[in-house]
Amino acid sequence: MQLQFELLAADGRIESIQIGVDYCIVAGWAGRDRAAIEHHILELAELGVPRPSDVPLYYRIATNQLVQSERVQVVGPHSSGEAEVLVFQHNGELCVGLASDHTDRALEAHSVALSKQVCVKPVATTAWRFSDVAAHWDELILRAWITEDGQEVAYQDGAVASLLHPLDLIKKHFQQDQLPEKTVMTCGTVATIGTIRPASQFTMELFDPRLNRRIRHTYEIEFLPEIA
């Protein structure tokens, strides 16, 4: 699996890069604040999702589920996006991107792992060097908007400070300080504004107020018929 990025440096320079991906992980229940984790557990419990066995949990995802298109197809009307920081290695350097952990909410009540596996994971095409944001990491903001009844409405808005630091997530799962090459990992999400719900379009953003720049990606969702 190959992903393409425009790697944007803090000084504005842009480098086009391509990375191979052999291993994809979605880090779930990755809140830094236990109360925030509990909030997310409760909002998913309203959809029938059982409590996790541990926090955080690391879900293995097939790499062919990673897409960078502006339109995706899902089966049935029950899936929705989640804005998440994405991390990966390039030439021995940690980089930061943005992805949506698009998830089938109906299947989630049966199996969280399967609900994540059956949906593609849209990935933005812009990335930053982690070294450019490491010193002010907690200032970064995750946001998302959805289109409902033809109107764009706010869906997520929260600081990454509410989530476990990516270096902590890497160390816990891989038992080392560095993310392995050809590996991508998403790093958890922030709570939704209102209920978790499907939409025809999902826009996600990672905003850096210190450097006044953002990674942003919009994708449309086509709901395929669920045939019994």
Tab-separated table of C-alpha atoms in Angstrom:
chain	number	residue	atom	x	y	z
A	1	MET	CA	0.000	0.000	0.000
A	2	GLN	CA	1.313	3.461	-0.936
A	3	LEU	CA	0.304	6.855	0.458
A	4	GLN	CA	1.246	10.210	-1.055
A	5	PHE	CA	1.821	13.381	0.968
A	6	GLU	CA	2.868	16.966	0.519
A	7	LEU	CA	5.228	17.312	3.494
A	8	LEU	CA	4.956	20.933	4.611
A	9	ALA	CA	7.856	22.315	6.652
A	10	ALA	CA	7.485	25.091	9.231
A	11	ASP	CA	9.305	27.486	6.875
A	12	GLY	CA	6.801	26.807	4.095
A	13	ARG	CA	8.912	24.464	1.990
A	14	ILE	CA	6.976	21.553	0.461
A	15	GLU	CA	8.348	18.108	-0.337
A	16	SER	CA	6.329	15.488	-2.192
A	17	ILE	CA	6.812	12.110	-0.527
A	18	GLN	CA	5.492	8.594	-0.878
A	19	ILE	CA	5.469	5.985	1.868
A	20	GLY	CA	4.810	2.284	1.758
A	21	VAL	CA	2.471	0.927	4.422
A	22	ASP	CA	2.587	-2.661	5.657
A	23	TYR	CA	1.050	-2.141	9.099
A	24	CYS	CA	-1.888	0.058	10.136
A	25	ILE	CA	-3.068	0.619	13.698
A	26	VAL	CA	-6.044	2.556	15.034
A	27	ALA	CA	-5.478	3.510	18.670
A	28	GLY	CA	-8.869	3.573	20.371
A	29	TRP	CA	-9.974	4.881	23.762
A	30	ALA	CA	-6.860	7.052	23.698
A	31	GLY	CA	-7.972	9.920	25.923
A	32	ARG	CA	-5.453	11.450	28.288
A	33	ASP	CA	-8.181	12.394	30.742
A	34	ARG	CA	-10.037	9.415	32.201
A	35	ALA	CA	-13.222	11.501	32.429
A	36	ALA	CA	-13.016	12.250	28.697
A	37	ILE	CA	-12.568	8.539	27.967
A	38	GLU	CA	-15.610	7.771	30.052
A	39	HIS	CA	-17.614	10.371	28.123
A	40	HIS	CA	-16.746	8.709	24.825
A	41	ILE	CA	-17.516	5.260	26.255
A	42	LEU	CA	-20.936	6.487	27.384
A	43	GLU	CA	-21.811	8.141	24.066
A	44	LEU	CA	-20.964	4.910	22.264
A	45	ALA	CA	-22.869	2.909	24.883
A	46	GLU	CA	-25.997	4.741	23.694
A	47	LEU	CA	-25.436	2.940	20.395
A	48	GLY	CA	-25.040	-0.416	22.139
A	49	VAL	CA	-21.231	-0.540	22.030
A	50	PRO	CA	-19.812	-2.550	24.957
A	51	ARG	CA	-17.183	-1.093	27.258
A	52	PRO	CA	-13.572	-1.729	26.154
A	53	SER	CA	-11.526	-4.374	27.934
A	54	ASP	CA	-8.635	-1.940	28.386
A	55	VAL	CA	-7.611	1.598	27.466
A	56	PRO	CA	-6.057	2.383	25.132
A	57	LEU	CA	-6.762	-0.459	22.712
A	58	TYR	CA	-4.907	-0.962	19.443
A	59	TYR	CA	-6.931	-2.224	16.481
A	60	ARG	CA	-5.139	-3.724	13.471
A	61	ILE	CA	-6.576	-2.465	10.179
A	62	ALA	CA	-5.915	-3.826	6.685
A	63	THR	CA	-3.690	-1.384	4.823
A	64	ASN	CA	-5.887	-1.582	1.718
A	65	GLN	CA	-8.522	0.312	3.733
A	66	LEU	CA	-6.402	3.478	3.595
A	67	VAL	CA	-7.634	5.842	0.882
A	68	GLN	CA	-6.856	9.415	-0.122
A	69	SER	CA	-9.824	10.027	-2.404
A	70	GLU	CA	-12.517	12.645	-1.944
A	71	ARG	CA	-15.343	10.124	-2.229
A	72	VAL	CA	-15.824	6.836	-0.387
A	73	GLN	CA	-18.434	4.084	-0.484
A	74	VAL	CA	-19.867	2.322	2.558
A	75	VAL	CA	-22.507	-0.381	2.942
A	76	GLY	CA	-25.664	0.769	4.698
A	77	PRO	CA	-26.523	4.113	6.325
A	78	HIS	CA	-24.930	3.540	9.721
A	79	SER	CA	-21.304	4.682	9.443
A	80	SER	CA	-19.649	7.953	10.409
A	81	GLY	CA	-16.242	9.609	10.480
A	82	GLU	CA	-13.877	10.523	13.311
A	83	ALA	CA	-11.040	13.027	12.909
A	84	GLU	CA	-7.736	11.621	14.203
A	85	VAL	CA	-4.060	12.535	14.103
A	86	LEU	CA	-2.085	10.125	11.927
A	87	VAL	CA	1.615	9.423	12.514
A	88	PHE	CA	4.143	7.685	10.284
A	89	GLN	CA	7.887	7.466	9.642
A	90	HIS	CA	9.662	8.937	6.647
A	91	ASN	CA	13.436	8.607	6.288
A	92	GLY	CA	13.767	7.933	9.996
A	93	GLU	CA	11.700	10.975	10.976
A	94	LEU	CA	8.264	10.983	12.597
A	95	CYS	CA	5.618	12.820	10.589
A	96	VAL	CA	2.095	13.972	11.424
A	97	GLY	CA	-0.965	13.728	9.211
A	98	LEU	CA	-4.723	13.435	9.531
A	99	ALA	CA	-7.147	10.553	8.989
A	100	SER	CA	-10.750	9.633	9.616
A	101	ASP	CA	-11.471	6.454	11.547
A	102	HIS	CA	-14.673	5.938	9.585
A	103	THR	CA	-16.658	3.295	11.481
A	104	ASP	CA	-19.817	1.246	10.990
A	105	ARG	CA	-21.886	2.141	14.072
A	106	ALA	CA	-24.418	-0.670	13.685
A	107	LEU	CA	-21.667	-3.300	13.513
A	108	GLU	CA	-19.823	-1.593	16.384
A	109	ALA	CA	-22.443	-2.920	18.831
A	110	HIS	CA	-21.407	-6.439	17.771
A	111	SER	CA	-17.639	-5.974	17.369
A	112	VAL	CA	-15.621	-2.764	17.543
A	113	ALA	CA	-12.731	-4.407	15.689
A	114	LEU	CA	-14.958	-5.494	12.792
A	115	SER	CA	-16.766	-2.145	12.674
A	116	LYS	CA	-13.453	-0.403	12.118
A	117	GLN	CA	-12.169	-2.959	9.636
A	118	VAL	CA	-15.117	-2.868	7.235
A	119	CYS	CA	-14.878	0.870	6.546
A	120	VAL	CA	-12.190	2.649	4.557
A	121	LYS	CA	-9.985	5.148	6.376
A	122	PRO	CA	-9.721	8.453	4.464
A	123	VAL	CA	-6.293	10.082	4.795
A	124	ALA	CA	-5.403	13.723	4.081
A	125	THR	CA	-2.655	14.393	1.550
A	126	THR	CA	-0.777	17.016	3.621
A	127	ALA	CA	1.623	16.182	6.468
A	128	TRP	CA	4.007	17.952	8.862
A	129	ARG	CA	7.254	16.984	10.502
A	130	PHE	CA	6.633	16.101	14.131
A	131	SER	CA	9.750	18.046	15.088
A	132	ASP	CA	8.044	21.238	13.871
A	133	VAL	CA	5.129	20.834	16.288
A	134	ALA	CA	6.632	18.803	19.146
A	135	ALA	CA	7.319	21.802	21.396
A	136	HIS	CA	3.707	23.026	21.180
A	137	TRP	CA	1.934	19.718	20.570
A	138	ASP	CA	-0.836	20.301	23.101
A	139	GLU	CA	-1.906	23.485	21.300
A	140	LEU	CA	-2.997	21.556	18.190
A	141	ILE	CA	-6.747	21.303	17.613
A	142	LEU	CA	-8.811	18.575	15.944
A	143	ARG	CA	-12.006	19.700	14.227
A	144	ALA	CA	-14.648	18.172	12.009
A	145	TRP	CA	-17.787	19.285	10.208
A	146	ILE	CA	-20.571	17.257	8.614
A	147	THR	CA	-23.164	18.126	6.003
A	148	GLU	CA	-26.747	17.629	7.184
A	149	ASP	CA	-29.808	18.676	5.157
A	150	GLY	CA	-27.518	20.629	2.860
A	151	GLN	CA	-25.926	22.592	5.713
A	152	GLU	CA	-22.421	22.275	7.143
A	153	VAL	CA	-22.486	21.932	10.934
A	154	ALA	CA	-19.726	21.571	13.534
A	155	TYR	CA	-19.237	17.942	14.573
A	156	GLN	CA	-15.956	17.803	16.546
A	157	ASP	CA	-13.754	20.460	18.131
A	158	GLY	CA	-11.128	19.687	20.753
A	159	ALA	CA	-7.463	19.999	21.632
A	160	VAL	CA	-5.122	17.061	21.129
A	161	ALA	CA	-4.103	17.790	24.744
A	162	SER	CA	-7.158	15.711	25.692
A	163	LEU	CA	-5.572	12.663	24.025
A	164	LEU	CA	-2.562	10.555	24.908
A	165	HIS	CA	0.629	11.852	23.335
A	166	PRO	CA	1.553	9.914	20.184
A	167	LEU	CA	4.982	9.062	21.577
A	168	ASP	CA	3.289	7.468	24.586
A	169	LEU	CA	0.968	5.499	22.306
A	170	ILE	CA	3.935	4.321	20.234
A	171	LYS	CA	5.905	3.210	23.270
A	172	LYS	CA	2.978	1.363	24.846
A	173	HIS	CA	2.141	-0.646	21.737
A	174	PHE	CA	5.540	-1.222	20.141
A	175	GLN	CA	7.648	-1.304	23.319
A	176	GLN	CA	10.073	1.164	21.763
A	177	ASP	CA	10.374	4.922	21.321
A	178	GLN	CA	10.248	4.962	17.524
A	179	LEU	CA	7.385	4.029	15.234
A	180	PRO	CA	8.514	1.250	12.897
A	181	GLU	CA	8.990	2.034	9.221
A	182	LYS	CA	6.063	1.288	6.894
A	183	THR	CA	3.656	1.710	9.822
A	184	VAL	CA	0.874	4.246	10.269
A	185	MET	CA	-1.120	4.800	13.435
A	186	THR	CA	-4.089	6.986	14.280
A	187	CYS	CA	-4.031	8.488	17.751
A	188	GLY	CA	-7.595	8.773	19.028
A	189	THR	CA	-10.391	11.263	18.595
A	190	VAL	CA	-12.213	14.007	20.480
A	191	ALA	CA	-15.882	13.949	21.490
A	192	THR	CA	-18.616	14.805	19.037
A	193	ILE	CA	-20.808	17.871	19.273
A	194	GLY	CA	-24.196	16.257	19.731
A	195	THR	CA	-24.762	12.618	18.876
A	196	ILE	CA	-22.594	10.328	16.769
A	197	ARG	CA	-24.388	10.203	13.425
A	198	PRO	CA	-23.894	9.557	9.712
A	199	ALA	CA	-23.665	12.320	7.131
A	200	SER	CA	-23.279	12.723	3.389
A	201	GLN	CA	-20.005	14.659	3.729
A	202	PHE	CA	-17.262	14.767	6.345
A	203	THR	CA	-14.593	17.462	6.664
A	204	MET	CA	-11.728	17.062	9.099
A	205	GLU	CA	-8.973	19.436	10.154
A	206	LEU	CA	-5.840	19.506	12.281
A	207	PHE	CA	-5.125	23.139	13.157
A	208	ASP	CA	-1.830	24.539	14.464
A	209	PRO	CA	-2.546	27.963	16.042
A	210	ARG	CA	1.143	28.609	16.776
A	211	LEU	CA	2.185	28.365	13.109
A	212	ASN	CA	-1.282	29.296	11.812
A	213	ARG	CA	-1.600	26.384	9.415
A	214	ARG	CA	-3.891	23.425	8.989
A	215	ILE	CA	-4.206	19.976	7.460
A	216	ARG	CA	-7.689	19.607	6.006
A	217	HIS	CA	-9.523	16.962	4.024
A	218	THR	CA	-13.123	16.597	2.863
A	219	TYR	CA	-14.737	13.443	1.560
A	220	GLU	CA	-18.226	12.573	0.413
A	221	ILE	CA	-19.902	9.362	1.532
A	222	GLU	CA	-21.960	7.224	-0.819
A	223	PHE	CA	-24.182	4.802	1.050
A	224	LEU	CA	-24.547	1.524	-0.816
A	225	PRO	CA	-27.710	-0.555	-0.316
A	226	GLU	CA	-27.531	-3.172	2.417
A	227	ILE	CA	-28.988	-6.249	0.736
A	228	ALA	CA	-30.041	-9.225	2.864
